[in-house]
Amino acid sequence: MSSDVDAMPRSVSAVVFGSLLCLLAGCSTGGSGADQRQSKQLKVLFCNVKSGTFIDANRDSVLSVGDSVSYKLAVARLGGAVQSCEQPNGSFYGLEEVVERRVHDGETVFLTHAQGTLTFKDGNIQTRSLGSLQLSAGVTPSLESGSMKLPLGALFPSNHGATLIGQGGAFSGYVGSADFVSATPPYALLKLQSQVSS
């Protein structure tokens, strides 16, 4: 009699344990069981600066910690007929807040909290990163809040990474990362993956 009573809890335990193993191993009931998330890879060229704005937070007329620079860039998302900056097909709206000033090999570099939005006809992608600005003395002899001329190279003085979040359209539900590359012109390599399995 005791052997029948002991056997019942063991069989229930085996079923529960087997179910947990199946969940952890990715067992399926009729499907392939493989993760079917969609991925996208894009290359975006930063072509030219459309506008720039300086916000002098501490009103000292120089770029310093706490100040911000915002800008709008024309971009070319490569693919199809678009193979260069001769055919821009999107925009990049960026905002960088200076968090640290460094001097490296006699050049002043400002580290920033950078965020931006790539906008295309079929959707938008938000970027977030630790960026940097490297403005020459000729650009910043004395600054006041308002419009400013920004060289494209000043916005991408060195390579850096970024995180990405899709914001509607073809990029809704996608997240990923990007490599921003300092070149002529600067460009970004974007890797996105859907968070919803198909």
PDB file of C-alpha atoms in Angstrom:
ATOM      1  CA  MET A   1       0.000   0.000   0.000  1.00  0.00           C
ATOM      2  CA  SER A   2       2.765   2.434   0.881  1.00  0.00           C
ATOM      3  CA  SER A   3       4.509   1.762  -2.466  1.00  0.00           C
ATOM      4  CA  ASP A   4       1.407   3.004  -4.401  1.00  0.00           C
ATOM      5  CA  VAL A   5       1.200   6.159  -2.297  1.00  0.00           C
ATOM      6  CA  ASP A   6       4.929   6.849  -2.788  1.00  0.00           C
ATOM      7  CA  ALA A   7       4.713   6.294  -6.546  1.00  0.00           C
ATOM      8  CA  MET A   8       2.073   8.980  -7.090  1.00  0.00           C
ATOM      9  CA  PRO A   9       4.135  11.989  -5.877  1.00  0.00           C
ATOM     10  CA  ARG A  10       7.098  10.677  -7.906  1.00  0.00           C
ATOM     11  CA  SER A  11       5.068  10.569 -11.165  1.00  0.00           C
ATOM     12  CA  VAL A  12       3.686  14.075 -10.583  1.00  0.00           C
ATOM     13  CA  SER A  13       7.215  15.332  -9.866  1.00  0.00           C
ATOM     14  CA  ALA A  14       8.482  13.699 -13.058  1.00  0.00           C
ATOM     15  CA  VAL A  15       5.782  15.416 -15.147  1.00  0.00           C
ATOM     16  CA  VAL A  16       6.506  18.809 -13.579  1.00  0.00           C
ATOM     17  CA  PHE A  17      10.273  18.357 -13.988  1.00  0.00           C
ATOM     18  CA  GLY A  18       9.838  17.227 -17.600  1.00  0.00           C
ATOM     19  CA  SER A  19       7.679  20.288 -18.368  1.00  0.00           C
ATOM     20  CA  LEU A  20      10.288  22.613 -16.903  1.00  0.00           C
ATOM     21  CA  LEU A  21      13.036  20.971 -18.976  1.00  0.00           C
ATOM     22  CA  CYS A  22      10.903  21.345 -22.082  1.00  0.00           C
ATOM     23  CA  LEU A  23      10.362  25.056 -21.410  1.00  0.00           C
ATOM     24  CA  LEU A  24      14.053  25.669 -20.775  1.00  0.00           C
ATOM     25  CA  ALA A  25      15.141  23.706 -23.852  1.00  0.00           C
ATOM     26  CA  GLY A  26      12.609  25.428 -26.108  1.00  0.00           C
ATOM     27  CA  CYS A  27      10.333  22.458 -26.866  1.00  0.00           C
ATOM     28  CA  SER A  28       7.539  23.112 -29.337  1.00  0.00           C
ATOM     29  CA  THR A  29       4.123  21.640 -29.953  1.00  0.00           C
ATOM     30  CA  GLY A  30       3.892  21.554 -33.701  1.00  0.00           C
ATOM     31  CA  GLY A  31       6.166  24.508 -34.588  1.00  0.00           C
ATOM     32  CA  SER A  32       9.821  24.531 -35.469  1.00  0.00           C
ATOM     33  CA  GLY A  33      10.790  25.836 -32.027  1.00  0.00           C
ATOM     34  CA  ALA A  34      13.377  28.202 -33.558  1.00  0.00           C
ATOM     35  CA  ASP A  35      13.397  31.923 -32.789  1.00  0.00           C
ATOM     36  CA  GLN A  36      11.982  33.585 -35.912  1.00  0.00           C
ATOM     37  CA  ARG A  37      12.824  37.213 -35.070  1.00  0.00           C
ATOM     38  CA  GLN A  38      13.401  39.448 -38.061  1.00  0.00           C
ATOM     39  CA  SER A  39      16.642  41.420 -38.382  1.00  0.00           C
ATOM     40  CA  LYS A  40      17.687  44.440 -40.452  1.00  0.00           C
ATOM     41  CA  GLN A  41      21.113  45.857 -41.277  1.00  0.00           C
ATOM     42  CA  LEU A  42      21.452  49.391 -42.638  1.00  0.00           C
ATOM     43  CA  LYS A  43      24.257  51.724 -43.646  1.00  0.00           C
ATOM     44  CA  VAL A  44      23.562  55.442 -43.263  1.00  0.00           C
ATOM     45  CA  LEU A  45      25.851  58.231 -44.510  1.00  0.00           C
ATOM     46  CA  PHE A  46      25.870  61.581 -42.676  1.00  0.00           C
ATOM     47  CA  CYS A  47      25.991  63.949 -45.647  1.00  0.00           C
ATOM     48  CA  ASN A  48      25.878  67.587 -44.495  1.00  0.00           C
ATOM     49  CA  VAL A  49      24.778  69.898 -41.697  1.00  0.00           C
ATOM     50  CA  LYS A  50      21.455  71.596 -42.366  1.00  0.00           C
ATOM     51  CA  SER A  51      21.370  73.624 -39.130  1.00  0.00           C
ATOM     52  CA  GLY A  52      23.000  73.901 -35.715  1.00  0.00           C
ATOM     53  CA  THR A  53      22.068  75.510 -32.396  1.00  0.00           C
ATOM     54  CA  PHE A  54      24.165  76.209 -29.300  1.00  0.00           C
ATOM     55  CA  ILE A  55      22.630  76.458 -25.810  1.00  0.00           C
ATOM     56  CA  ASP A  56      24.979  78.248 -23.391  1.00  0.00           C
ATOM     57  CA  ALA A  57      23.599  76.908 -20.087  1.00  0.00           C
ATOM     58  CA  ASN A  58      25.997  78.837 -17.811  1.00  0.00           C
ATOM     59  CA  ARG A  59      26.267  81.942 -20.058  1.00  0.00           C
ATOM     60  CA  ASP A  60      30.064  81.991 -20.165  1.00  0.00           C
ATOM     61  CA  SER A  61      30.206  82.291 -23.994  1.00  0.00           C
ATOM     62  CA  VAL A  62      32.317  79.133 -24.394  1.00  0.00           C
ATOM     63  CA  LEU A  63      31.452  75.488 -24.881  1.00  0.00           C
ATOM     64  CA  SER A  64      31.656  73.874 -21.440  1.00  0.00           C
ATOM     65  CA  VAL A  65      30.096  71.205 -19.226  1.00  0.00           C
ATOM     66  CA  GLY A  66      26.315  71.569 -19.104  1.00  0.00           C
ATOM     67  CA  ASP A  67      26.052  73.281 -22.495  1.00  0.00           C
ATOM     68  CA  SER A  68      24.235  71.624 -25.388  1.00  0.00           C
ATOM     69  CA  VAL A  69      24.477  71.530 -29.150  1.00  0.00           C
ATOM     70  CA  SER A  70      21.587  70.467 -31.369  1.00  0.00           C
ATOM     71  CA  TYR A  71      21.649  69.946 -35.112  1.00  0.00           C
ATOM     72  CA  LYS A  72      19.885  68.620 -38.170  1.00  0.00           C
ATOM     73  CA  LEU A  73      21.812  66.580 -40.746  1.00  0.00           C
ATOM     74  CA  ALA A  74      20.900  65.310 -44.196  1.00  0.00           C
ATOM     75  CA  VAL A  75      21.517  61.549 -44.415  1.00  0.00           C
ATOM     76  CA  ALA A  76      21.543  58.897 -47.126  1.00  0.00           C
ATOM     77  CA  ARG A  77      20.307  55.413 -46.224  1.00  0.00           C
ATOM     78  CA  LEU A  78      22.063  53.226 -48.762  1.00  0.00           C
ATOM     79  CA  GLY A  79      20.170  50.710 -50.838  1.00  0.00           C
ATOM     80  CA  GLY A  80      18.405  50.535 -54.177  1.00  0.00           C
ATOM     81  CA  ALA A  81      19.047  53.661 -56.223  1.00  0.00           C
ATOM     82  CA  VAL A  82      20.634  55.494 -53.251  1.00  0.00           C
ATOM     83  CA  GLN A  83      24.372  54.776 -53.180  1.00  0.00           C
ATOM     84  CA  SER A  84      25.881  58.083 -52.027  1.00  0.00           C
ATOM     85  CA  CYS A  85      25.244  61.485 -50.470  1.00  0.00           C
ATOM     86  CA  GLU A  86      24.163  62.769 -53.879  1.00  0.00           C
ATOM     87  CA  GLN A  87      20.705  61.399 -53.058  1.00  0.00           C
ATOM     88  CA  PRO A  88      19.910  62.114 -49.382  1.00  0.00           C
ATOM     89  CA  ASN A  89      16.707  60.370 -48.350  1.00  0.00           C
ATOM     90  CA  GLY A  90      16.413  61.139 -44.648  1.00  0.00           C
ATOM     91  CA  SER A  91      17.401  63.370 -41.745  1.00  0.00           C
ATOM     92  CA  PHE A  92      19.158  63.028 -38.419  1.00  0.00           C
ATOM     93  CA  TYR A  93      18.110  65.282 -35.535  1.00  0.00           C
ATOM     94  CA  GLY A  94      20.778  65.229 -32.814  1.00  0.00           C
ATOM     95  CA  LEU A  95      21.181  66.718 -29.342  1.00  0.00           C
ATOM     96  CA  GLU A  96      24.431  66.483 -27.383  1.00  0.00           C
ATOM     97  CA  GLU A  97      24.923  67.711 -23.804  1.00  0.00           C
ATOM     98  CA  VAL A  98      28.531  68.227 -22.723  1.00  0.00           C
ATOM     99  CA  VAL A  99      29.438  66.153 -19.643  1.00  0.00           C
ATOM    100  CA  GLU A 100      33.255  66.383 -19.654  1.00  0.00           C
ATOM    101  CA  ARG A 101      36.079  68.400 -21.231  1.00  0.00           C
ATOM    102  CA  ARG A 102      39.344  66.641 -22.132  1.00  0.00           C
ATOM    103  CA  VAL A 103      42.579  67.714 -23.828  1.00  0.00           C
ATOM    104  CA  HIS A 104      44.202  65.009 -25.956  1.00  0.00           C
ATOM    105  CA  ASP A 105      47.377  65.699 -27.986  1.00  0.00           C
ATOM    106  CA  GLY A 106      46.733  69.414 -27.681  1.00  0.00           C
ATOM    107  CA  GLU A 107      43.156  69.088 -28.998  1.00  0.00           C
ATOM    108  CA  THR A 108      40.122  69.788 -26.827  1.00  0.00           C
ATOM    109  CA  VAL A 109      37.443  67.094 -26.956  1.00  0.00           C
ATOM    110  CA  PHE A 110      34.065  67.381 -25.239  1.00  0.00           C
ATOM    111  CA  LEU A 111      32.423  64.123 -24.150  1.00  0.00           C
ATOM    112  CA  THR A 112      28.642  64.201 -24.445  1.00  0.00           C
ATOM    113  CA  HIS A 113      25.410  62.428 -23.682  1.00  0.00           C
ATOM    114  CA  ALA A 114      24.108  62.165 -27.228  1.00  0.00           C
ATOM    115  CA  GLN A 115      20.672  61.276 -28.496  1.00  0.00           C
ATOM    116  CA  GLY A 116      19.179  61.557 -31.918  1.00  0.00           C
ATOM    117  CA  THR A 117      16.481  60.444 -34.310  1.00  0.00           C
ATOM    118  CA  LEU A 118      17.004  59.129 -37.819  1.00  0.00           C
ATOM    119  CA  THR A 119      13.886  59.913 -39.861  1.00  0.00           C
ATOM    120  CA  PHE A 120      12.942  58.192 -43.102  1.00  0.00           C
ATOM    121  CA  LYS A 121       9.715  57.956 -45.096  1.00  0.00           C
ATOM    122  CA  ASP A 122       9.072  54.441 -43.796  1.00  0.00           C
ATOM    123  CA  GLY A 123       9.849  55.057 -40.093  1.00  0.00           C
ATOM    124  CA  ASN A 124      12.177  56.502 -37.478  1.00  0.00           C
ATOM    125  CA  ILE A 125      15.008  55.143 -35.340  1.00  0.00           C
ATOM    126  CA  GLN A 126      16.124  56.664 -32.024  1.00  0.00           C
ATOM    127  CA  THR A 127      19.832  56.606 -31.105  1.00  0.00           C
ATOM    128  CA  ARG A 128      21.470  57.000 -27.682  1.00  0.00           C
ATOM    129  CA  SER A 129      25.178  57.052 -26.972  1.00  0.00           C
ATOM    130  CA  LEU A 130      28.153  58.592 -25.276  1.00  0.00           C
ATOM    131  CA  GLY A 131      29.374  60.893 -28.034  1.00  0.00           C
ATOM    132  CA  SER A 132      31.965  63.591 -28.462  1.00  0.00           C
ATOM    133  CA  LEU A 133      32.422  67.009 -30.048  1.00  0.00           C
ATOM    134  CA  GLN A 134      35.680  68.501 -31.255  1.00  0.00           C
ATOM    135  CA  LEU A 135      35.179  72.112 -32.248  1.00  0.00           C
ATOM    136  CA  SER A 136      38.141  74.147 -33.490  1.00  0.00           C
ATOM    137  CA  ALA A 137      39.003  77.548 -32.038  1.00  0.00           C
ATOM    138  CA  GLY A 138      37.825  79.071 -35.310  1.00  0.00           C
ATOM    139  CA  VAL A 139      34.320  77.718 -34.674  1.00  0.00           C
ATOM    140  CA  THR A 140      34.156  78.709 -31.002  1.00  0.00           C
ATOM    141  CA  PRO A 141      36.044  81.996 -30.419  1.00  0.00           C
ATOM    142  CA  SER A 142      33.055  83.372 -28.493  1.00  0.00           C
ATOM    143  CA  LEU A 143      29.658  81.724 -28.396  1.00  0.00           C
ATOM    144  CA  GLU A 144      26.199  82.913 -27.522  1.00  0.00           C
ATOM    145  CA  SER A 145      23.062  80.814 -27.396  1.00  0.00           C
ATOM    146  CA  GLY A 146      21.504  80.542 -30.820  1.00  0.00           C
ATOM    147  CA  SER A 147      22.351  79.457 -34.336  1.00  0.00           C
ATOM    148  CA  MET A 148      25.893  78.212 -34.974  1.00  0.00           C
ATOM    149  CA  LYS A 149      27.831  76.827 -37.935  1.00  0.00           C
ATOM    150  CA  LEU A 150      28.971  73.272 -37.329  1.00  0.00           C
ATOM    151  CA  PRO A 151      31.450  71.366 -39.514  1.00  0.00           C
ATOM    152  CA  LEU A 152      30.326  67.772 -40.068  1.00  0.00           C
ATOM    153  CA  GLY A 153      33.680  66.445 -38.835  1.00  0.00           C
ATOM    154  CA  ALA A 154      33.253  68.203 -35.481  1.00  0.00           C
ATOM    155  CA  LEU A 155      30.215  66.022 -34.723  1.00  0.00           C
ATOM    156  CA  PHE A 156      31.989  62.719 -35.454  1.00  0.00           C
ATOM    157  CA  PRO A 157      35.612  63.174 -34.327  1.00  0.00           C
ATOM    158  CA  SER A 158      36.000  59.522 -33.321  1.00  0.00           C
ATOM    159  CA  ASN A 159      34.278  56.159 -33.634  1.00  0.00           C
ATOM    160  CA  HIS A 160      31.656  55.255 -31.056  1.00  0.00           C
ATOM    161  CA  GLY A 161      28.730  52.921 -30.481  1.00  0.00           C
ATOM    162  CA  ALA A 162      25.059  53.600 -29.881  1.00  0.00           C
ATOM    163  CA  THR A 163      21.894  51.791 -28.857  1.00  0.00           C
ATOM    164  CA  LEU A 164      18.878  51.889 -31.161  1.00  0.00           C
ATOM    165  CA  ILE A 165      15.108  51.835 -30.662  1.00  0.00           C
ATOM    166  CA  GLY A 166      12.687  51.689 -33.588  1.00  0.00           C
ATOM    167  CA  GLN A 167      10.005  54.372 -33.500  1.00  0.00           C
ATOM    168  CA  GLY A 168       7.152  53.365 -35.770  1.00  0.00           C
ATOM    169  CA  GLY A 169       6.695  52.357 -39.358  1.00  0.00           C
ATOM    170  CA  ALA A 170       9.062  49.699 -40.689  1.00  0.00           C
ATOM    171  CA  PHE A 171      11.130  49.896 -37.470  1.00  0.00           C
ATOM    172  CA  SER A 172       8.316  49.451 -34.924  1.00  0.00           C
ATOM    173  CA  GLY A 173       9.259  46.832 -32.332  1.00  0.00           C
ATOM    174  CA  TYR A 174      12.940  46.757 -33.332  1.00  0.00           C
ATOM    175  CA  VAL A 175      15.944  47.411 -31.078  1.00  0.00           C
ATOM    176  CA  GLY A 176      19.650  47.129 -31.728  1.00  0.00           C
ATOM    177  CA  SER A 177      23.028  48.780 -31.880  1.00  0.00           C
ATOM    178  CA  ALA A 178      25.051  50.961 -34.216  1.00  0.00           C
ATOM    179  CA  ASP A 179      28.682  51.720 -34.936  1.00  0.00           C
ATOM    180  CA  PHE A 180      29.262  55.390 -35.772  1.00  0.00           C
ATOM    181  CA  VAL A 181      32.411  55.702 -37.886  1.00  0.00           C
ATOM    182  CA  SER A 182      34.488  58.864 -38.287  1.00  0.00           C
ATOM    183  CA  ALA A 183      35.213  59.020 -42.019  1.00  0.00           C
ATOM    184  CA  THR A 184      34.560  61.224 -45.064  1.00  0.00           C
ATOM    185  CA  PRO A 185      31.611  61.284 -44.960  1.00  0.00           C
ATOM    186  CA  PRO A 186      30.909  59.890 -41.483  1.00  0.00           C
ATOM    187  CA  TYR A 187      28.554  56.920 -41.471  1.00  0.00           C
ATOM    188  CA  ALA A 188      26.685  54.525 -39.187  1.00  0.00           C
ATOM    189  CA  LEU A 189      26.255  50.760 -39.465  1.00  0.00           C
ATOM    190  CA  LEU A 190      22.932  49.795 -37.875  1.00  0.00           C
ATOM    191  CA  LYS A 191      21.933  46.321 -36.693  1.00  0.00           C
ATOM    192  CA  LEU A 192      18.299  45.931 -35.661  1.00  0.00           C
ATOM    193  CA  GLN A 193      16.303  42.936 -34.436  1.00  0.00           C
ATOM    194  CA  SER A 194      12.570  42.608 -33.938  1.00  0.00           C
ATOM    195  CA  GLN A 195      11.462  41.924 -30.368  1.00  0.00           C
ATOM    196  CA  VAL A 196       8.460  39.959 -31.634  1.00  0.00           C
ATOM    197  CA  SER A 197       8.883  36.487 -33.141  1.00  0.00           C
ATOM    198  CA  SER A 198       7.153  35.931 -36.451  1.00  0.00           C
TER     199      SER A 198
END
